[in-house]
Amino acid sequence: MGKIKIGVFGAGRGKTMIREMLNNPEAEVVAICDKYQPLLDECQKIADDHGVKIALYPNFEDFFQHDMDAVVMANYAHEHAKFGIRLLKSGRHIMSEVLTCATLAEACELIETVEQTGKLYSYAENYCYFNTTYEMRRRYRAGDIGELMQAEGEYIHDCSSIWPEITYGERNHWRNRMSSVFYCTHSLGPILHATGLRPIAVNGFETRNMPFMRKLGDTAGSAGTLIVTLENGAIVKSIDMCLKGHSVNYRMFGDTGMMETDFHDGGYMHLYREFGQNCAGTWEKYRPEFVLPGADASGHGGSDFFTSHYFIRALQGDPDALDNIVDVYSAVDMCLPGILGFKSILNNNCKIDVPNLRLKSERDKWRHDTFCTFEEAAGDMFVPCNAMQANRDEIVPDAVYDEVRRKWENGEPG
């Protein structure tokens, strides 16, 4: 097989994938699509610096017609399934950035499209590939802490300073309309990827919408928490988004030990193991090495290297890559607790069952469910992105978005 011809849809987040693919000897970036011309200009410079010719498109329909084997979906997070389904049906493989889908109806259609076309779907949940989270997967599957009983994942990212840069002052930008628990796969995904366990139920909770985010045009709860029940009875606490500070940490408790990452101590692992005697185990502290050379120089603590690498190698039929990618079923498992967690929030935090969409009988119950906070996808099942009635009715003045746009245009922080 010759080089795989790659297209990239979305040049903001997509620039990382473009660089990774340009450095991959088995891939050839042939086309990039983005509606924002300055981003296309940046991509042109990247191409020139690498001495390659890449077609640049401001329009998706023209990009869609380009000769490509596979497409990286780095467009708006609530539209990955919408465009990804079209690309799969056209015979292209896809690697989707976070998130998987906006509704259960999209989840059903995405799974069935992958099954019917036989094309590869890989979910680029890069947080599964930190040196620490990948090591958690290895140690858990080696049986080093026994069976999972409880786990915690946290993705604390105060985005207020970069809100102008990532929302451009657009009232209808997806980030200004997502629920507090929509963006859940950075915290939940590494736990599911490590254990291979499926979520079966979720309870959702959210903070109120705080002034430091509302003055930037964000109307949802500023942070959310999911309590997820897994198929073996284990419980996972998943916490996300705009709290003060910055922290990406994971803890897993098994019946013979525990392990946790240490974001604030340079990417170390802490592992406790018992060897047949209760409360008489040993502790290890060490910094895991990346399993492949070349990762250290990539973004997000080295994890961005792996999503592109495993996608290309999986397309070549590499069994190790096929084992390490996040396939469409696992990607949906990571995403559904966020969608259904918000339904729980709107219903007094009640427990909501998470369907197993690997089963057609389960899909039949959900294939028309468009419940979400994005009106264009939800139709008559639309819900506002904040559970508090006071904020639900209050309209953010245009002046707020005008000011955010001014900050973006002038390169000012939020």
Coordinates of C-alpha atoms in Angstrom, one line a residue:
M1 CA 0.0 0.0 0.0
G2 CA 1.3 3.5 -0.9
K3 CA 1.0 6.6 1.3
I4 CA -2.5 7.1 2.7
K5 CA -4.0 10.4 1.3
I6 CA -5.3 12.4 4.3
G7 CA -7.7 15.3 4.3
V8 CA -8.2 17.5 7.4
F9 CA -11.5 19.2 8.1
G10 CA -11.0 22.0 10.5
A11 CA -7.7 23.8 10.6
G12 CA -7.8 25.1 14.2
R13 CA -7.4 22.0 16.2
G14 CA -6.5 20.3 12.9
K15 CA -3.1 22.0 12.7
T16 CA -1.8 19.5 15.3
M17 CA -2.9 16.6 13.2
I18 CA -1.6 18.2 10.0
R19 CA 1.9 18.4 11.6
E20 CA 1.7 14.9 12.9
M21 CA 0.6 13.5 9.5
L22 CA 3.2 15.5 7.6
N23 CA 5.9 13.8 9.8
N24 CA 4.4 10.4 9.2
P25 CA 6.2 8.5 6.4
E26 CA 3.1 6.5 5.6
A27 CA 0.7 9.5 5.3
E28 CA 0.3 12.3 2.8
V29 CA -1.8 15.4 3.7
V30 CA -3.6 16.3 0.4
A31 CA -6.4 18.7 1.4
I32 CA -7.4 21.0 4.3
C33 CA -10.8 22.6 4.8
D34 CA -11.7 25.6 7.0
K35 CA -14.1 28.5 6.7
Y36 CA -11.6 30.9 8.2
Q37 CA -9.1 32.1 5.7
P38 CA -6.3 33.2 8.1
L39 CA -6.2 29.5 9.4
L40 CA -5.9 28.3 5.8
D41 CA -3.0 30.8 5.3
E42 CA -1.3 29.3 8.4
C43 CA -1.7 25.8 6.9
Q44 CA -0.2 27.1 3.6
K45 CA 2.9 28.2 5.5
I46 CA 3.1 24.8 7.3
A47 CA 2.9 23.1 3.9
D48 CA 5.5 25.4 2.4
D49 CA 7.9 24.8 5.3
H50 CA 7.6 21.0 4.7
G51 CA 8.0 21.4 0.9
V52 CA 4.6 19.8 0.1
K53 CA 1.6 20.9 -2.0
I54 CA -1.8 20.8 -0.2
A55 CA -5.2 21.9 -1.6
L56 CA -6.9 24.4 0.6
Y57 CA -10.7 24.7 0.7
P58 CA -13.0 27.3 2.4
N59 CA -16.0 25.2 1.5
F60 CA -16.8 21.6 2.7
E61 CA -18.6 20.6 -0.5
D62 CA -15.5 21.3 -2.6
F63 CA -13.3 19.6 0.0
F64 CA -15.6 16.6 -0.1
Q65 CA -14.9 16.1 -3.8
H66 CA -11.1 15.9 -3.3
D67 CA -9.4 12.5 -3.8
M68 CA -8.8 11.4 -0.2
D69 CA -8.5 8.0 1.5
A70 CA -9.3 9.2 5.0
V71 CA -10.3 12.4 6.7
V72 CA -9.4 13.8 10.1
M73 CA -12.6 15.4 11.6
A74 CA -11.4 18.5 13.5
N75 CA -14.4 20.6 12.8
Y76 CA -16.9 21.9 15.4
A77 CA -17.3 19.2 18.2
H78 CA -21.1 18.9 17.9
E79 CA -20.9 18.2 14.1
H80 CA -18.4 15.4 13.9
A81 CA -21.0 12.7 13.4
K82 CA -23.0 14.7 10.9
F83 CA -20.1 15.2 8.5
G84 CA -18.4 11.9 9.4
I85 CA -21.3 9.8 8.3
R86 CA -21.3 11.5 4.9
L87 CA -17.6 10.8 4.6
L88 CA -17.9 7.2 5.6
K89 CA -20.7 6.7 3.1
S90 CA -18.5 8.2 0.4
G91 CA -15.8 5.5 1.0
R92 CA -13.4 7.4 3.3
H93 CA -12.1 6.3 6.6
I94 CA -12.3 8.9 9.4
M95 CA -10.5 9.9 12.6
S96 CA -12.8 12.0 14.7
E97 CA -11.7 14.6 17.2
V98 CA -13.6 15.0 20.5
L99 CA -16.6 14.6 20.7
T100 CA -18.3 11.6 19.1
C101 CA -21.8 12.8 18.5
A102 CA -24.4 15.3 19.7
T103 CA -27.4 12.9 20.1
L104 CA -28.3 9.3 20.5
A105 CA -29.8 9.3 17.1
E106 CA -26.5 10.3 15.6
A107 CA -24.7 7.6 17.7
C108 CA -27.0 4.9 16.2
E109 CA -26.5 6.2 12.6
L110 CA -22.8 6.5 13.1
I111 CA -22.4 2.9 14.4
E112 CA -24.5 1.5 11.6
T113 CA -22.7 3.5 8.9
V114 CA -19.3 2.1 10.1
E115 CA -20.8 -1.4 10.1
Q116 CA -22.4 -1.1 6.7
T117 CA -19.4 0.6 5.0
G118 CA -16.7 -1.4 6.6
K119 CA -14.6 1.7 6.9
L120 CA -12.3 2.5 9.8
Y121 CA -13.5 4.8 12.5
S122 CA -11.0 6.0 15.1
Y123 CA -11.8 8.4 18.0
A124 CA -8.9 10.8 18.7
E125 CA -9.4 10.8 22.5
N126 CA -5.8 11.8 23.0
Y127 CA -6.1 11.8 26.8
C128 CA -6.0 8.0 26.6
Y129 CA -2.4 8.2 25.4
F130 CA -0.6 10.2 28.1
N131 CA 2.4 8.3 29.4
T132 CA 0.4 7.8 32.6
T133 CA -3.0 6.9 31.2
Y134 CA -1.5 4.4 28.7
E135 CA 0.5 2.9 31.6
M136 CA -2.8 2.6 33.6
R137 CA -4.2 0.6 30.7
R138 CA -1.2 -1.7 30.6
R139 CA -1.1 -2.3 34.4
Y140 CA -4.8 -2.8 34.7
R141 CA -4.9 -5.4 31.9
A142 CA -1.9 -7.1 33.5
G143 CA -4.1 -7.6 36.6
D144 CA -1.9 -5.4 38.8
I145 CA -4.8 -3.9 40.9
G146 CA -7.4 -6.7 40.4
E147 CA -10.9 -5.8 39.3
L148 CA -12.0 -2.2 39.2
M149 CA -14.2 -1.1 42.1
Q150 CA -14.1 2.7 41.8
A151 CA -12.4 5.3 39.7
E152 CA -12.0 9.1 39.3
G153 CA -11.2 11.1 36.2
E154 CA -10.9 14.9 36.1
Y155 CA -10.4 17.3 33.3
I156 CA -10.3 20.7 35.1
H157 CA -9.6 23.4 32.5
D158 CA -10.5 27.0 33.3
C159 CA -11.0 28.2 29.7
S160 CA -12.0 31.8 30.6
S161 CA -8.7 33.3 29.4
I162 CA -8.9 31.6 26.0
W163 CA -12.6 31.9 25.5
P164 CA -12.2 34.7 22.9
E165 CA -9.7 32.6 21.0
I166 CA -11.9 29.6 20.9
T167 CA -15.4 31.1 20.5
Y168 CA -14.6 34.3 18.4
G169 CA -17.5 36.1 20.1
E170 CA -20.1 34.0 18.3
R171 CA -23.3 33.7 20.3
N172 CA -24.1 30.4 18.6
H173 CA -20.7 28.9 18.9
W174 CA -21.0 25.3 20.1
R175 CA -19.0 26.0 23.3
N176 CA -21.5 28.7 24.3
R177 CA -24.4 26.1 23.8
M178 CA -23.0 22.8 25.2
S179 CA -24.2 21.5 28.5
S180 CA -21.9 21.3 31.5
V181 CA -21.3 17.6 31.0
F182 CA -21.2 17.4 27.2
Y183 CA -17.4 17.5 27.0
C184 CA -16.9 14.4 29.2
T185 CA -14.6 12.1 27.3
H186 CA -11.3 13.7 28.5
S187 CA -12.1 12.6 32.0
L188 CA -14.1 9.5 31.4
G189 CA -12.4 8.1 28.3
P190 CA -9.1 7.0 29.8
I191 CA -10.9 5.0 32.5
L192 CA -13.0 3.2 29.9
H193 CA -10.1 2.7 27.6
A194 CA -7.9 1.2 30.4
T195 CA -10.5 -1.2 31.6
G196 CA -12.6 -2.1 28.5
L197 CA -15.7 -1.8 30.7
R198 CA -19.0 -0.3 29.4
P199 CA -21.1 2.3 31.2
I200 CA -24.6 1.2 32.0
A201 CA -26.0 4.1 34.0
V202 CA -25.3 7.8 34.9
N203 CA -26.3 10.5 37.3
G204 CA -25.4 14.1 36.4
F205 CA -24.7 17.2 38.5
E206 CA -23.6 20.7 37.6
T207 CA -22.5 23.9 39.2
R208 CA -24.4 27.1 38.6
N209 CA -23.3 29.4 35.8
M210 CA -20.6 31.5 37.3
P211 CA -20.0 35.2 36.5
F212 CA -16.5 34.7 35.2
M213 CA -17.9 32.5 32.4
R214 CA -21.2 34.3 31.9
K215 CA -19.5 37.6 31.2
L216 CA -17.8 35.8 28.2
G217 CA -21.1 34.6 26.8
D218 CA -21.2 31.0 28.2
T219 CA -24.7 30.2 29.6
A220 CA -24.3 26.6 30.8
G221 CA -23.3 25.4 34.2
S222 CA -19.6 26.2 34.5
A223 CA -18.6 22.7 35.5
G224 CA -20.2 19.2 35.6
T225 CA -19.9 15.9 37.4
L226 CA -21.0 12.5 36.2
I227 CA -21.4 9.5 38.5
V228 CA -21.2 6.6 36.1
T229 CA -22.0 2.9 36.8
L230 CA -20.0 0.4 34.8
E231 CA -21.1 -3.1 33.7
N232 CA -19.2 -4.8 36.5
G233 CA -20.8 -2.6 39.2
A234 CA -17.8 -0.2 39.5
I235 CA -18.4 3.5 40.0
V236 CA -16.6 6.3 38.2
K237 CA -16.7 10.0 39.2
S238 CA -16.0 12.1 36.1
I239 CA -15.5 15.9 36.6
D240 CA -15.0 18.4 33.8
M241 CA -14.3 21.9 32.6
C242 CA -14.3 25.4 34.0
L243 CA -13.2 25.3 37.6
K244 CA -10.2 27.4 38.8
G245 CA -6.8 25.9 38.3
H246 CA -5.8 23.2 35.8
S247 CA -5.7 19.5 36.6
V248 CA -5.8 16.3 34.6
N249 CA -5.8 13.4 37.0
Y250 CA -7.0 9.8 37.2
R251 CA -7.4 7.3 40.0
M252 CA -8.4 3.6 39.9
F253 CA -9.2 1.4 42.8
G254 CA -9.2 -2.4 42.3
D255 CA -9.8 -5.2 44.8
T256 CA -6.1 -5.9 45.1
G257 CA -4.6 -2.4 44.7
M258 CA -4.9 1.1 43.3
M259 CA -3.1 3.5 41.0
E260 CA -3.2 7.2 40.3
T261 CA -1.6 9.7 38.0
D262 CA 0.1 12.9 39.3
F263 CA -0.4 15.8 37.0
H264 CA 1.2 18.3 39.3
D265 CA 4.4 16.2 39.8
G266 CA 5.6 15.9 36.2
G267 CA 3.6 12.9 34.9
Y268 CA 4.3 10.3 37.6
M269 CA 2.4 7.1 38.4
H270 CA 1.7 5.9 41.9
L271 CA 0.8 2.2 42.2
Y272 CA -0.2 0.2 45.3
R273 CA -0.4 -3.6 45.0
E274 CA -1.2 -6.4 47.5
F275 CA 0.1 -9.9 47.1
G276 CA -2.5 -12.1 48.9
Q277 CA -2.4 -10.3 52.3
N278 CA -4.9 -7.5 53.0
C279 CA -3.4 -4.1 53.8
A280 CA 0.2 -5.3 53.4
G281 CA 1.0 -4.2 49.9
T282 CA 3.9 -2.3 48.3
W283 CA 4.0 1.2 46.7
E284 CA 5.8 2.3 43.5
K285 CA 6.3 5.8 42.2
Y286 CA 7.8 6.2 38.7
R287 CA 7.5 8.2 35.5
P288 CA 6.4 5.9 32.7
E289 CA 8.2 6.1 29.4
F290 CA 6.2 6.5 26.2
V291 CA 5.7 3.2 24.4
L292 CA 6.9 4.6 21.1
P293 CA 9.7 7.0 20.2
G294 CA 8.7 10.4 18.8
A295 CA 5.8 11.1 21.1
D296 CA 7.6 13.5 23.5
A297 CA 7.7 16.3 21.0
S298 CA 4.0 16.3 20.2
G299 CA 1.2 18.3 21.8
H300 CA -0.9 17.6 24.9
G301 CA 2.0 16.0 26.9
G302 CA 2.9 13.8 24.0
S303 CA -0.5 12.2 23.5
D304 CA -1.3 13.8 20.1
F305 CA 1.3 11.7 18.5
F306 CA -0.5 8.4 19.2
T307 CA -4.0 9.3 17.8
S308 CA -2.5 10.0 14.3
H309 CA 0.1 7.2 14.5
Y310 CA -2.4 4.5 15.5
F311 CA -4.9 5.6 12.9
I312 CA -2.4 5.4 10.1
R313 CA -1.0 2.1 11.3
A314 CA -4.6 0.7 11.8
L315 CA -5.3 1.5 8.1
Q316 CA -2.2 -0.5 7.3
G317 CA -3.8 -3.5 9.2
D318 CA -1.3 -3.3 12.1
P319 CA -2.9 -5.5 14.9
D320 CA -1.3 -3.5 17.7
A321 CA -2.8 -0.3 16.3
L322 CA -6.2 -1.9 15.9
D323 CA -6.0 -2.9 19.5
N324 CA -5.0 0.6 20.7
I325 CA -7.4 2.8 18.7
V326 CA -10.7 3.8 20.2
D327 CA -13.2 2.2 17.9
V328 CA -16.7 3.5 17.2
Y329 CA -18.4 1.4 19.9
S330 CA -16.0 2.6 22.6
A331 CA -16.2 6.2 21.3
V332 CA -20.0 6.1 21.7
D333 CA -19.6 4.6 25.2
M334 CA -17.4 7.5 26.2
C335 CA -19.8 10.1 24.9
L336 CA -23.3 8.9 25.9
P337 CA -22.9 9.5 29.6
G338 CA -22.5 13.2 28.8
I339 CA -25.6 13.4 26.7
L340 CA -27.7 11.3 29.2
G341 CA -26.0 12.9 32.2
F342 CA -27.6 16.2 31.2
K343 CA -30.9 14.5 31.0
S344 CA -30.3 13.4 34.5
I345 CA -29.5 17.0 35.6
L346 CA -32.8 18.2 34.1
N347 CA -34.6 15.4 36.1
N348 CA -33.3 16.1 39.6
N349 CA -30.1 14.2 39.1
C350 CA -32.0 10.9 38.7
K351 CA -30.3 7.8 37.5
I352 CA -30.5 7.3 33.7
D353 CA -29.7 4.0 32.0
V354 CA -27.0 4.1 29.3
P355 CA -28.0 1.8 26.3
N356 CA -25.6 -0.7 24.7
L357 CA -25.7 0.5 21.1
R358 CA -23.7 -2.5 20.0
L359 CA -27.1 -4.2 19.9
K360 CA -29.5 -3.4 17.1
S361 CA -32.4 -4.0 19.5
E362 CA -31.1 -1.2 21.7
R363 CA -30.5 1.1 18.7
D364 CA -34.1 0.7 17.7
K365 CA -35.3 2.4 20.9
W366 CA -33.0 5.4 20.4
R367 CA -32.5 6.0 16.7
H368 CA -35.0 8.9 16.7
D369 CA -33.8 10.5 20.0
T370 CA -32.4 13.9 19.2
F371 CA -32.3 15.3 22.8
C372 CA -29.5 17.8 23.0
T373 CA -28.7 21.5 23.6
F374 CA -28.0 22.3 19.9
E375 CA -31.2 23.4 18.2
E376 CA -30.2 22.5 14.7
A377 CA -29.6 18.8 15.7
A378 CA -32.4 18.5 18.4
G379 CA -35.5 19.7 16.5
D380 CA -38.5 19.4 18.8
M381 CA -36.3 17.6 21.5
F382 CA -34.2 20.8 22.1
V383 CA -33.3 21.7 25.7
P384 CA -31.5 24.8 26.8
C385 CA -28.0 24.2 28.1
N386 CA -28.6 25.4 31.7
A387 CA -30.9 23.6 34.1
M388 CA -31.5 26.7 36.2
Q389 CA -34.8 28.4 35.2
A390 CA -33.5 31.9 35.9
N391 CA -30.6 31.5 33.4
R392 CA -32.8 29.6 31.0
D393 CA -34.9 32.6 30.4
E394 CA -32.3 35.3 30.6
I395 CA -30.8 36.5 27.3
V396 CA -27.2 37.4 27.2
P397 CA -26.9 40.9 25.7
D398 CA -25.2 41.2 22.3
A399 CA -22.7 43.6 23.8
V400 CA -21.2 40.7 25.7
Y401 CA -20.4 38.8 22.5
D402 CA -19.3 42.0 20.8
E403 CA -16.7 42.5 23.6
V404 CA -15.5 38.9 23.3
R405 CA -15.1 39.3 19.6
R406 CA -13.2 42.6 20.1
K407 CA -10.8 40.7 22.5
W408 CA -10.3 37.9 19.9
E409 CA -9.6 40.3 17.1
N410 CA -7.0 42.2 19.3
G411 CA -5.5 39.0 20.7
E412 CA -6.6 39.9 24.3
P413 CA -7.3 37.2 26.9
G414 CA -10.8 36.7 28.3

